[in-house]
Amino acid sequence: MNDSEIAEFECFQDGSWGSSRLPDVHVDRRDFLKLLGGGLIVCLTPHSAGAQESGRGFGRHELPKDVAAWLHIAADGKVKVFTGKVEVGQNIRTSLAQQVAEELRVPFDSITMLMGDTEFVPWDMGTFGSRTTPTMGPQLRTMAAAAREALMAMAADRWHVDAAKLTAADSRVIDPAAGHSLTYGELTRGQNLVKVVSGKVPLTPATGWKIAGTPMPKVGIRDFVTGKHKFPSDIVRPGMLFGAVLRPEGFNATLDSIDTSAAEKMPGVKVVRDGDFIGAVAPDVYTAQQAVAAIQAKWTVPEQPSNANLFKVLKTATEPGGGRREGHLTGSVEQAMATADLKLEERYTVQYIAHTPLEPRAAVAEWNGSNLTVWTGTQRPFGVRDELMEAFNLPESRVRVIQPDMGSGYGGKHTGEAAIEAARLAKAAGKPIKLIWTRREEFTWAYFRPAGLMEIRAGVHRDGRLVAWEHHNYNSGPSALETPYEVPNQIIQYHPVKSPLRQGSYRALAATANNFARESHMDGLAHAAGMDPLEFRLKNLTNPRMRAVLQAAAGRFGWSNARSTPTRGYGIACGTDKGGYVATCAEVEIDPAARKIHIRRVVEAWESGAVVNPNGIRNQIAGAIVQSIGGALFEAILFSNGRILNPHFAQYRLPRFADAPQIDVVLLDRKDLPSAGAGEIGIIGLAPAVGNAIFAATGTRLCNMPMSPSAAVPGEPASPLKC
Amino acid sequence: MSEFVLNVNGAPLHVNAPPQESLLFVLRNHLNLTGTKFGCGEGQCGACTVLINGRATRSCLIPASAVSNAKIVTIEGLDQNGKLTAVQQAFIDEEAMQCGYCTSGMILAATALLSKTPHPTDEQIVAAMNGNICRCGTYPRILAAIHRAAEARRGERAQLTGGAR
C-alpha cells in the first residue's frame, strides 16, 4: 500500500463516509485491515461459540463471517466503528457514536462511524422499524465495553496488577493507586490485536451516562451548512455521464411499438435498450432527458382501479385464507355488544400517500471490468446489493453498494430501482452514469404508503368501561392494530389485500392509520358517554407508560382548562408501537365562514426508555408532528387507470412553513428502561388529536384522511373543511 | 452547445453547455458545485435556491445561459476564509435540519430575506420561506435559526458602529 492510499483513508475521519474522496472502489478487506494500521480490532459475533476469544495478527486474517459490528482503535486513539446501519437524517451517526464513546470511555470526537458501505461494514438487514437504537445500540455498547475491558486487561498485564483495581477514562487506562496511566494508543502500539466478543459484557447503566444521554449536536453539521456534504446525488466520478429512463404511460403497460431513431441522432446521445428497459445517456442532463423525450413509444395501459372505487376494491380483494392474518379473538364481542349501554360503529379510511424525500432516488454506477460499484440513497445497502447481484448475475464479491448520508427516506428508499437503472446505463455506455429520478418519476415509479380501510365497532358500559372492541384493518397493515386499552372482549384482524398501487414501508407503517381510527373512535365514545376524552382514556388504561405520557401532555397543554368553541377546538390522542409511547394534544382554529382549519398549537409527550440524545429525539418528534400534518389534512395520491394524476409538488400539497404550529415536546426520560427507537412513532398522535379537536369544535367527525383536502378525493364524501 | 461565462461566488467560470440547460445542472454538473440541490425541477421546493444579484432564485427553472451577466452566489460562496455567515452559524446552533438536504436552499433564502428585512417577524419569515420545503419538518428550528441570525447580525452591526456613537 502506498502513502497516497493511506492518506485517502484518513479522509474517513471527517465523518463524510461515502464521499467521492473514497479510495479506489475495490479494496480487498484484508488490505483494508492493513491500511487501518496497528491497534485493536474488536468484533461482535452474536452467534459464535465460546464466551470470548482473542488473537493477534489481523493483517493475515479475514474477520469472522458472522460479525454484527466491529471497531478499530488506532495507535493515535482514534476509533472507527463499522456498522451496516445508515444515516438518513434520523441522527444515528451521532447517537450511536455517543453510546460507543460512553462505553469505551473516550472523547466523543475521537469516534468515526463508518456506515452503509457493503465492502467494509458487516451485513445488516437495513435501517428501518426503529431497530437501530434497541438492537444496534446495545451491540455497539457491548463491543465497546469489551474493548475497554481488553485494554484494561492489557494494562493490568503490563503493570502486574489486578485489572479490577484499574479505571478507564478519556482514552486512558488509569492505575489510581500507582498514580500513572497509559493511553489506549500506547497500550496497543506496534501490535495488531483482534478480540472477538460473543458473550454478554456488563454495560454502563443510563443513570451513569456522561456522553450518552446528552444533547450532542449532529456529527459533521458544518458540512451541511457549507454545501460540502456529499449526498448520493452529489457523487461525481471521472468520465461520468448522465442518464434518463423512458417510463411507460401507466402501470402494467405493455409496449406496442418504439422508434428511437430521432434520439439516436442527437449528438452525444447513446440510447440503451435491454429488454423492456429503455433509456439514454448523454454528457449532460438536459440532453439525456431530451433524448428520452424524443423516443416515440406506444403503450397499452389496461383498465385499473382509481380513488373512486379504492375502498370497494380493498374490501373485496382480500386474500381469502392465505397471506398473513395477524390478530386475535378474546372473549365474545357479540355477547358484550348485546349488553353494552353504548355502542359505536364507524369506518375510517386513509389514502395512498407518497414519501417524497426531498432528495429523489439517485444512483451513480461504475463498472470496473465485471466489478460494479453503486453509490445510492437507500435504507438497505445490502438489499440493493442483492438486487444488483440478481439483475446482473454477479457474485457478492463483485458488487459494492455505498450509501452516503442521504436526503432522507421515511421508509421510501428500501429498494434499488435507481441503482439497477444506473448500472444498466453504465454497462451499456462503458462510463460511470449518474441517474437522479425526476420528481414525477419519484411520485410515480416508487412505492406508496398503503391506503387502508379500518372498521371499528365498540361497546361501553354506562360507567365508562370498554366492554367490546372489534377492529378490522384492510390493506394498510397490522402495526399498532392491538388496542392498548383494557377490553375483555376483542376481535382484532388485519386483512391483507392485493393493492391496486405498489405500496411499501412508510415511517410508522400502519400505526398511523390504526391509531387514527382507534383514537378517533375512543373520542367518539367519550363524547357519547358524556365523559372528558382524557378521563375516558385513563379509565380504560392500566399501562403506566401510556398513562404517563397522556398526563404529561395534558398537563403541559392545559387540557383541564381547554374548552372548545365553534372556532377553536382542543383534541387529545395517544398511542404506542415499537417501544415508543406518545400522547398528543392539538389546538385547532376554525374559520366557519371560509371553512378553513389551521393547527395552532401541538403538545406531544414522548417516552421511549432511556434518552440517548435529547436533542435528536426532540428534533425527531417535532419533525414527525410537522410531517404528519400532510397525511392528516391534505396529502393524497390521486390515481386512475394506472396513472398518477398529481405527480408534482404543485398538485400534491406538503406541509410548509405556514402549516407548522407552535410545537412543545415533553420528553420523558426513563433511565430505568432500555432505549427504544424514536424516529417513527411520534408521527401517529397528530391526526387523531386534530380530528378530535375538529369534532370538539364542530360536532363533525372526520373519518377519512386526509381530513381537509383542498379538493375532494374521488370516492370520499367532501369534507366540510379545507386547508 | 454554447459557451459562456458565469460569475459564481465572485469568480468568472467558463461553461460549455446546451443553452437550455438549467443553472442548477450547470452549477452541479459542469462546475462541480454540488451544494445546490435538485428537489423537484419545478420551482416548487426551493432546494435549488441560489442568490442572483442578491435575490433568492430557483436555479432549476433558469437556463444558465440567461444569467451570464448576473452575480450568482451559491452555498459554497457564503463563508469567507472559513468564517461562516451569521445564518450558517445559526443553522448549526439551532441544529435546524435533520437530513440536511434542504439546508442549502433554506440558508440562501434566509440570507436574502435578512438582507432585505434585517429583523423579520414570524409572519415575514413564513411568507418569505414558504416556498422552501423541509420534508423532515424542521420549520420551527429554521424559524428560530433565522431569528438567531438576525440577532447576531444586529450584534455585529452594533460592534461596527459602536465607536461612532
PDB file of C-alpha atoms in Angstrom, chain A residues 87-91 216-218 221-222 224-231 233-234 236 240 242 283-287 289 354-360 406-408 410 434 436-440 506-507 614-616 618-624 626-627 635 647-650 654-661 663, chain B residues 1 17-22 25 28-30 32-42 44-47 58 75-79 81-84 87-89 91-104 106-107 125-127 129-143 146:
ATOM      1  CA  GLU A  87     -27.778   7.771   8.407  1.00  0.00           C
ATOM      2  CA  VAL A  88     -30.819   9.249   6.689  1.00  0.00           C
ATOM      3  CA  GLY A  89     -31.491  12.265   8.886  1.00  0.00           C
ATOM      4  CA  GLN A  90     -32.594  10.344  11.969  1.00  0.00           C
ATOM      5  CA  ASN A  91     -29.265  11.217  13.600  1.00  0.00           C
ATOM      6  CA  MET A 216     -24.830  16.129  21.375  1.00  0.00           C
ATOM      7  CA  PRO A 217     -25.027  18.114  18.109  1.00  0.00           C
ATOM      8  CA  LYS A 218     -25.257  16.359  14.757  1.00  0.00           C
ATOM      9  CA  ILE A 221     -23.072  19.525  10.782  1.00  0.00           C
ATOM     10  CA  ARG A 222     -20.733  22.181   9.396  1.00  0.00           C
ATOM     11  CA  PHE A 224     -24.344  20.688   5.721  1.00  0.00           C
ATOM     12  CA  VAL A 225     -24.333  24.489   6.061  1.00  0.00           C
ATOM     13  CA  THR A 226     -21.433  24.947   3.647  1.00  0.00           C
ATOM     14  CA  GLY A 227     -22.660  22.570   0.926  1.00  0.00           C
ATOM     15  CA  LYS A 228     -19.650  20.304   1.348  1.00  0.00           C
ATOM     16  CA  HIS A 229     -21.547  17.197   2.424  1.00  0.00           C
ATOM     17  CA  LYS A 230     -21.849  14.781  -0.471  1.00  0.00           C
ATOM     18  CA  PHE A 231     -25.315  13.249  -0.725  1.00  0.00           C
ATOM     19  CA  SER A 233     -26.891  12.570  -5.866  1.00  0.00           C
ATOM     20  CA  ASP A 234     -23.724  14.667  -5.409  1.00  0.00           C
ATOM     21  CA  VAL A 236     -19.033  12.593  -9.156  1.00  0.00           C
ATOM     22  CA  MET A 240     -19.250  10.284 -15.682  1.00  0.00           C
ATOM     23  CA  PHE A 242     -25.906  11.367 -17.146  1.00  0.00           C
ATOM     24  CA  PRO A 283     -22.878  14.304 -21.392  1.00  0.00           C
ATOM     25  CA  ASP A 284     -25.472  16.485 -19.654  1.00  0.00           C
ATOM     26  CA  VAL A 285     -28.862  16.022 -18.012  1.00  0.00           C
ATOM     27  CA  TYR A 286     -30.743  18.242 -20.418  1.00  0.00           C
ATOM     28  CA  THR A 287     -29.637  16.252 -23.473  1.00  0.00           C
ATOM     29  CA  GLN A 289     -33.843  13.978 -20.935  1.00  0.00           C
ATOM     30  CA  ALA A 354     -46.001   9.443  -1.162  1.00  0.00           C
ATOM     31  CA  HIS A 355     -42.827   9.676   0.910  1.00  0.00           C
ATOM     32  CA  THR A 356     -41.459  12.480  -1.260  1.00  0.00           C
ATOM     33  CA  PRO A 357     -37.977  12.541   0.241  1.00  0.00           C
ATOM     34  CA  LEU A 358     -36.548  15.867  -0.891  1.00  0.00           C
ATOM     35  CA  GLU A 359     -33.619  14.009  -2.456  1.00  0.00           C
ATOM     36  CA  PRO A 360     -35.232  11.745  -5.050  1.00  0.00           C
ATOM     37  CA  MET A 406     -28.743  10.781   2.213  1.00  0.00           C
ATOM     38  CA  GLY A 407     -31.571  13.247   1.766  1.00  0.00           C
ATOM     39  CA  SER A 408     -33.986  11.210   3.889  1.00  0.00           C
ATOM     40  CA  TYR A 410     -39.091   7.906   5.650  1.00  0.00           C
ATOM     41  CA  LYS A 434     -25.429   9.350 -12.670  1.00  0.00           C
ATOM     42  CA  ILE A 436     -31.410  11.143 -10.459  1.00  0.00           C
ATOM     43  CA  TRP A 437     -35.106  10.440 -10.686  1.00  0.00           C
ATOM     44  CA  THR A 438     -37.264  13.381 -11.603  1.00  0.00           C
ATOM     45  CA  ARG A 439     -39.926  14.410  -9.124  1.00  0.00           C
ATOM     46  CA  ARG A 440     -42.553  12.966 -11.430  1.00  0.00           C
ATOM     47  CA  TYR A 506     -43.597   4.325   5.403  1.00  0.00           C
ATOM     48  CA  ARG A 507     -42.499   5.897   8.675  1.00  0.00           C
ATOM     49  CA  PRO A 614     -32.489  14.535  23.865  1.00  0.00           C
ATOM     50  CA  ASN A 615     -31.610  17.000  21.083  1.00  0.00           C
ATOM     51  CA  GLY A 616     -32.011  14.309  18.452  1.00  0.00           C
ATOM     52  CA  ARG A 618     -36.804  16.467  20.193  1.00  0.00           C
ATOM     53  CA  ASN A 619     -35.896  17.093  16.561  1.00  0.00           C
ATOM     54  CA  GLN A 620     -37.441  13.763  15.508  1.00  0.00           C
ATOM     55  CA  ILE A 621     -40.666  14.264  17.456  1.00  0.00           C
ATOM     56  CA  ALA A 622     -41.203  17.852  16.318  1.00  0.00           C
ATOM     57  CA  GLY A 623     -40.396  16.827  12.742  1.00  0.00           C
ATOM     58  CA  ALA A 624     -42.804  13.904  12.938  1.00  0.00           C
ATOM     59  CA  VAL A 626     -44.969  18.562  11.127  1.00  0.00           C
ATOM     60  CA  GLN A 627     -44.677  15.706   8.638  1.00  0.00           C
ATOM     61  CA  GLU A 635     -51.877  14.575   1.222  1.00  0.00           C
ATOM     62  CA  PRO A 647     -47.230  13.716  -9.582  1.00  0.00           C
ATOM     63  CA  HIS A 648     -45.893  17.229  -8.878  1.00  0.00           C
ATOM     64  CA  PHE A 649     -45.391  19.363  -5.780  1.00  0.00           C
ATOM     65  CA  ALA A 650     -47.714  21.949  -7.346  1.00  0.00           C
ATOM     66  CA  LEU A 654     -46.906  19.062   1.525  1.00  0.00           C
ATOM     67  CA  PRO A 655     -46.575  20.705   4.933  1.00  0.00           C
ATOM     68  CA  ARG A 656     -44.826  24.056   4.616  1.00  0.00           C
ATOM     69  CA  PHE A 657     -43.733  26.818   6.983  1.00  0.00           C
ATOM     70  CA  ALA A 658     -47.244  28.277   7.092  1.00  0.00           C
ATOM     71  CA  ASP A 659     -48.657  24.923   8.254  1.00  0.00           C
ATOM     72  CA  ALA A 660     -46.298  24.457  11.188  1.00  0.00           C
ATOM     73  CA  PRO A 661     -47.967  25.012  14.547  1.00  0.00           C
ATOM     74  CA  ILE A 663     -44.823  22.772  18.997  1.00  0.00           C
TER      75      ILE A 663
ATOM     76  CA  MET B   1     -23.811  23.617 -27.081  1.00  0.00           C
ATOM     77  CA  ALA B  17     -23.356  23.529 -22.056  1.00  0.00           C
ATOM     78  CA  PRO B  18     -26.575  23.346 -24.020  1.00  0.00           C
ATOM     79  CA  PRO B  19     -28.103  26.844 -23.918  1.00  0.00           C
ATOM     80  CA  GLN B  20     -31.279  25.435 -22.357  1.00  0.00           C
ATOM     81  CA  GLU B  21     -29.501  23.533 -19.546  1.00  0.00           C
ATOM     82  CA  SER B  22     -30.704  24.853 -16.205  1.00  0.00           C
ATOM     83  CA  PHE B  25     -27.438  21.429 -13.522  1.00  0.00           C
ATOM     84  CA  ARG B  28     -23.839  20.916 -10.200  1.00  0.00           C
ATOM     85  CA  ASN B  29     -22.611  19.027 -13.245  1.00  0.00           C
ATOM     86  CA  HIS B  30     -20.410  21.448 -15.163  1.00  0.00           C
ATOM     87  CA  ASN B  32     -18.946  20.751  -9.678  1.00  0.00           C
ATOM     88  CA  LEU B  33     -20.758  22.994  -7.198  1.00  0.00           C
ATOM     89  CA  THR B  34     -22.998  20.258  -5.812  1.00  0.00           C
ATOM     90  CA  GLY B  35     -24.088  22.181  -2.715  1.00  0.00           C
ATOM     91  CA  THR B  36     -27.117  23.425  -4.687  1.00  0.00           C
ATOM     92  CA  LYS B  37     -29.686  20.602  -4.667  1.00  0.00           C
ATOM     93  CA  PHE B  38     -32.204  19.134  -7.063  1.00  0.00           C
ATOM     94  CA  GLY B  39     -35.520  18.668  -5.311  1.00  0.00           C
ATOM     95  CA  CYS B  40     -38.247  18.912  -7.936  1.00  0.00           C
ATOM     96  CA  GLY B  41     -37.044  20.768 -11.043  1.00  0.00           C
ATOM     97  CA  GLU B  42     -40.395  22.568 -10.976  1.00  0.00           C
ATOM     98  CA  GLN B  44     -41.843  24.248  -6.032  1.00  0.00           C
ATOM     99  CA  CYS B  45     -39.475  23.163  -3.251  1.00  0.00           C
ATOM    100  CA  GLY B  46     -36.633  25.676  -3.004  1.00  0.00           C
ATOM    101  CA  ALA B  47     -33.834  23.092  -2.641  1.00  0.00           C
ATOM    102  CA  ARG B  58     -34.846  28.916  -8.130  1.00  0.00           C
ATOM    103  CA  ILE B  75     -23.966  27.872  -0.677  1.00  0.00           C
ATOM    104  CA  GLU B  76     -20.259  27.320  -1.379  1.00  0.00           C
ATOM    105  CA  GLY B  77     -19.735  31.082  -1.645  1.00  0.00           C
ATOM    106  CA  LEU B  78     -21.103  32.199   1.721  1.00  0.00           C
ATOM    107  CA  ASP B  79     -18.347  31.537   4.214  1.00  0.00           C
ATOM    108  CA  ASN B  81     -11.893  32.211   4.735  1.00  0.00           C
ATOM    109  CA  GLY B  82     -13.588  29.588   6.839  1.00  0.00           C
ATOM    110  CA  LYS B  83     -15.769  32.079   8.751  1.00  0.00           C
ATOM    111  CA  LEU B  84     -19.395  31.144   8.488  1.00  0.00           C
ATOM    112  CA  VAL B  87     -27.183  32.467   9.014  1.00  0.00           C
ATOM    113  CA  GLN B  88     -24.930  29.412   8.574  1.00  0.00           C
ATOM    114  CA  GLN B  89     -23.819  29.606  12.200  1.00  0.00           C
ATOM    115  CA  PHE B  91     -28.439  26.828  11.478  1.00  0.00           C
ATOM    116  CA  ILE B  92     -25.678  24.976  13.343  1.00  0.00           C
ATOM    117  CA  ASP B  93     -26.577  26.483  16.718  1.00  0.00           C
ATOM    118  CA  GLU B  94     -30.266  25.618  16.366  1.00  0.00           C
ATOM    119  CA  GLU B  95     -29.441  22.355  14.558  1.00  0.00           C
ATOM    120  CA  ALA B  96     -32.073  23.458  12.067  1.00  0.00           C
ATOM    121  CA  MET B  97     -32.038  20.283   9.986  1.00  0.00           C
ATOM    122  CA  GLN B  98     -32.334  16.535  10.038  1.00  0.00           C
ATOM    123  CA  CYS B  99     -31.127  15.070   6.758  1.00  0.00           C
ATOM    124  CA  GLY B 100     -29.795  18.460   5.651  1.00  0.00           C
ATOM    125  CA  TYR B 101     -30.867  18.186   2.028  1.00  0.00           C
ATOM    126  CA  CYS B 102     -33.000  21.363   2.128  1.00  0.00           C
ATOM    127  CA  THR B 103     -30.398  23.270   4.137  1.00  0.00           C
ATOM    128  CA  SER B 104     -28.528  24.976   1.263  1.00  0.00           C
ATOM    129  CA  MET B 106     -33.051  27.367   3.262  1.00  0.00           C
ATOM    130  CA  ILE B 107     -29.828  29.222   4.122  1.00  0.00           C
ATOM    131  CA  ILE B 125     -40.229  34.692   7.784  1.00  0.00           C
ATOM    132  CA  VAL B 126     -43.115  32.358   6.953  1.00  0.00           C
ATOM    133  CA  ALA B 127     -44.073  34.476   3.942  1.00  0.00           C
ATOM    134  CA  MET B 129     -39.678  30.944   3.314  1.00  0.00           C
ATOM    135  CA  ASN B 130     -42.961  29.226   2.440  1.00  0.00           C
ATOM    136  CA  GLY B 131     -41.643  28.167  -0.956  1.00  0.00           C
ATOM    137  CA  ASN B 132     -38.891  26.099   0.664  1.00  0.00           C
ATOM    138  CA  ILE B 133     -39.843  22.571   1.704  1.00  0.00           C
ATOM    139  CA  CYS B 134     -38.247  20.674   4.571  1.00  0.00           C
ATOM    140  CA  ARG B 135     -39.659  17.158   4.415  1.00  0.00           C
ATOM    141  CA  CYS B 136     -38.150  16.314   7.809  1.00  0.00           C
ATOM    142  CA  GLY B 137     -40.351  19.075   9.232  1.00  0.00           C
ATOM    143  CA  THR B 138     -37.750  21.242  10.942  1.00  0.00           C
ATOM    144  CA  TYR B 139     -39.566  24.509  10.187  1.00  0.00           C
ATOM    145  CA  PRO B 140     -39.762  25.619  13.849  1.00  0.00           C
ATOM    146  CA  ARG B 141     -35.991  25.230  14.211  1.00  0.00           C
ATOM    147  CA  ILE B 142     -35.353  27.065  10.949  1.00  0.00           C
ATOM    148  CA  LEU B 143     -37.603  29.881  12.153  1.00  0.00           C
ATOM    149  CA  ILE B 146     -33.410  32.954  11.278  1.00  0.00           C
TER     150      ILE B 146
END
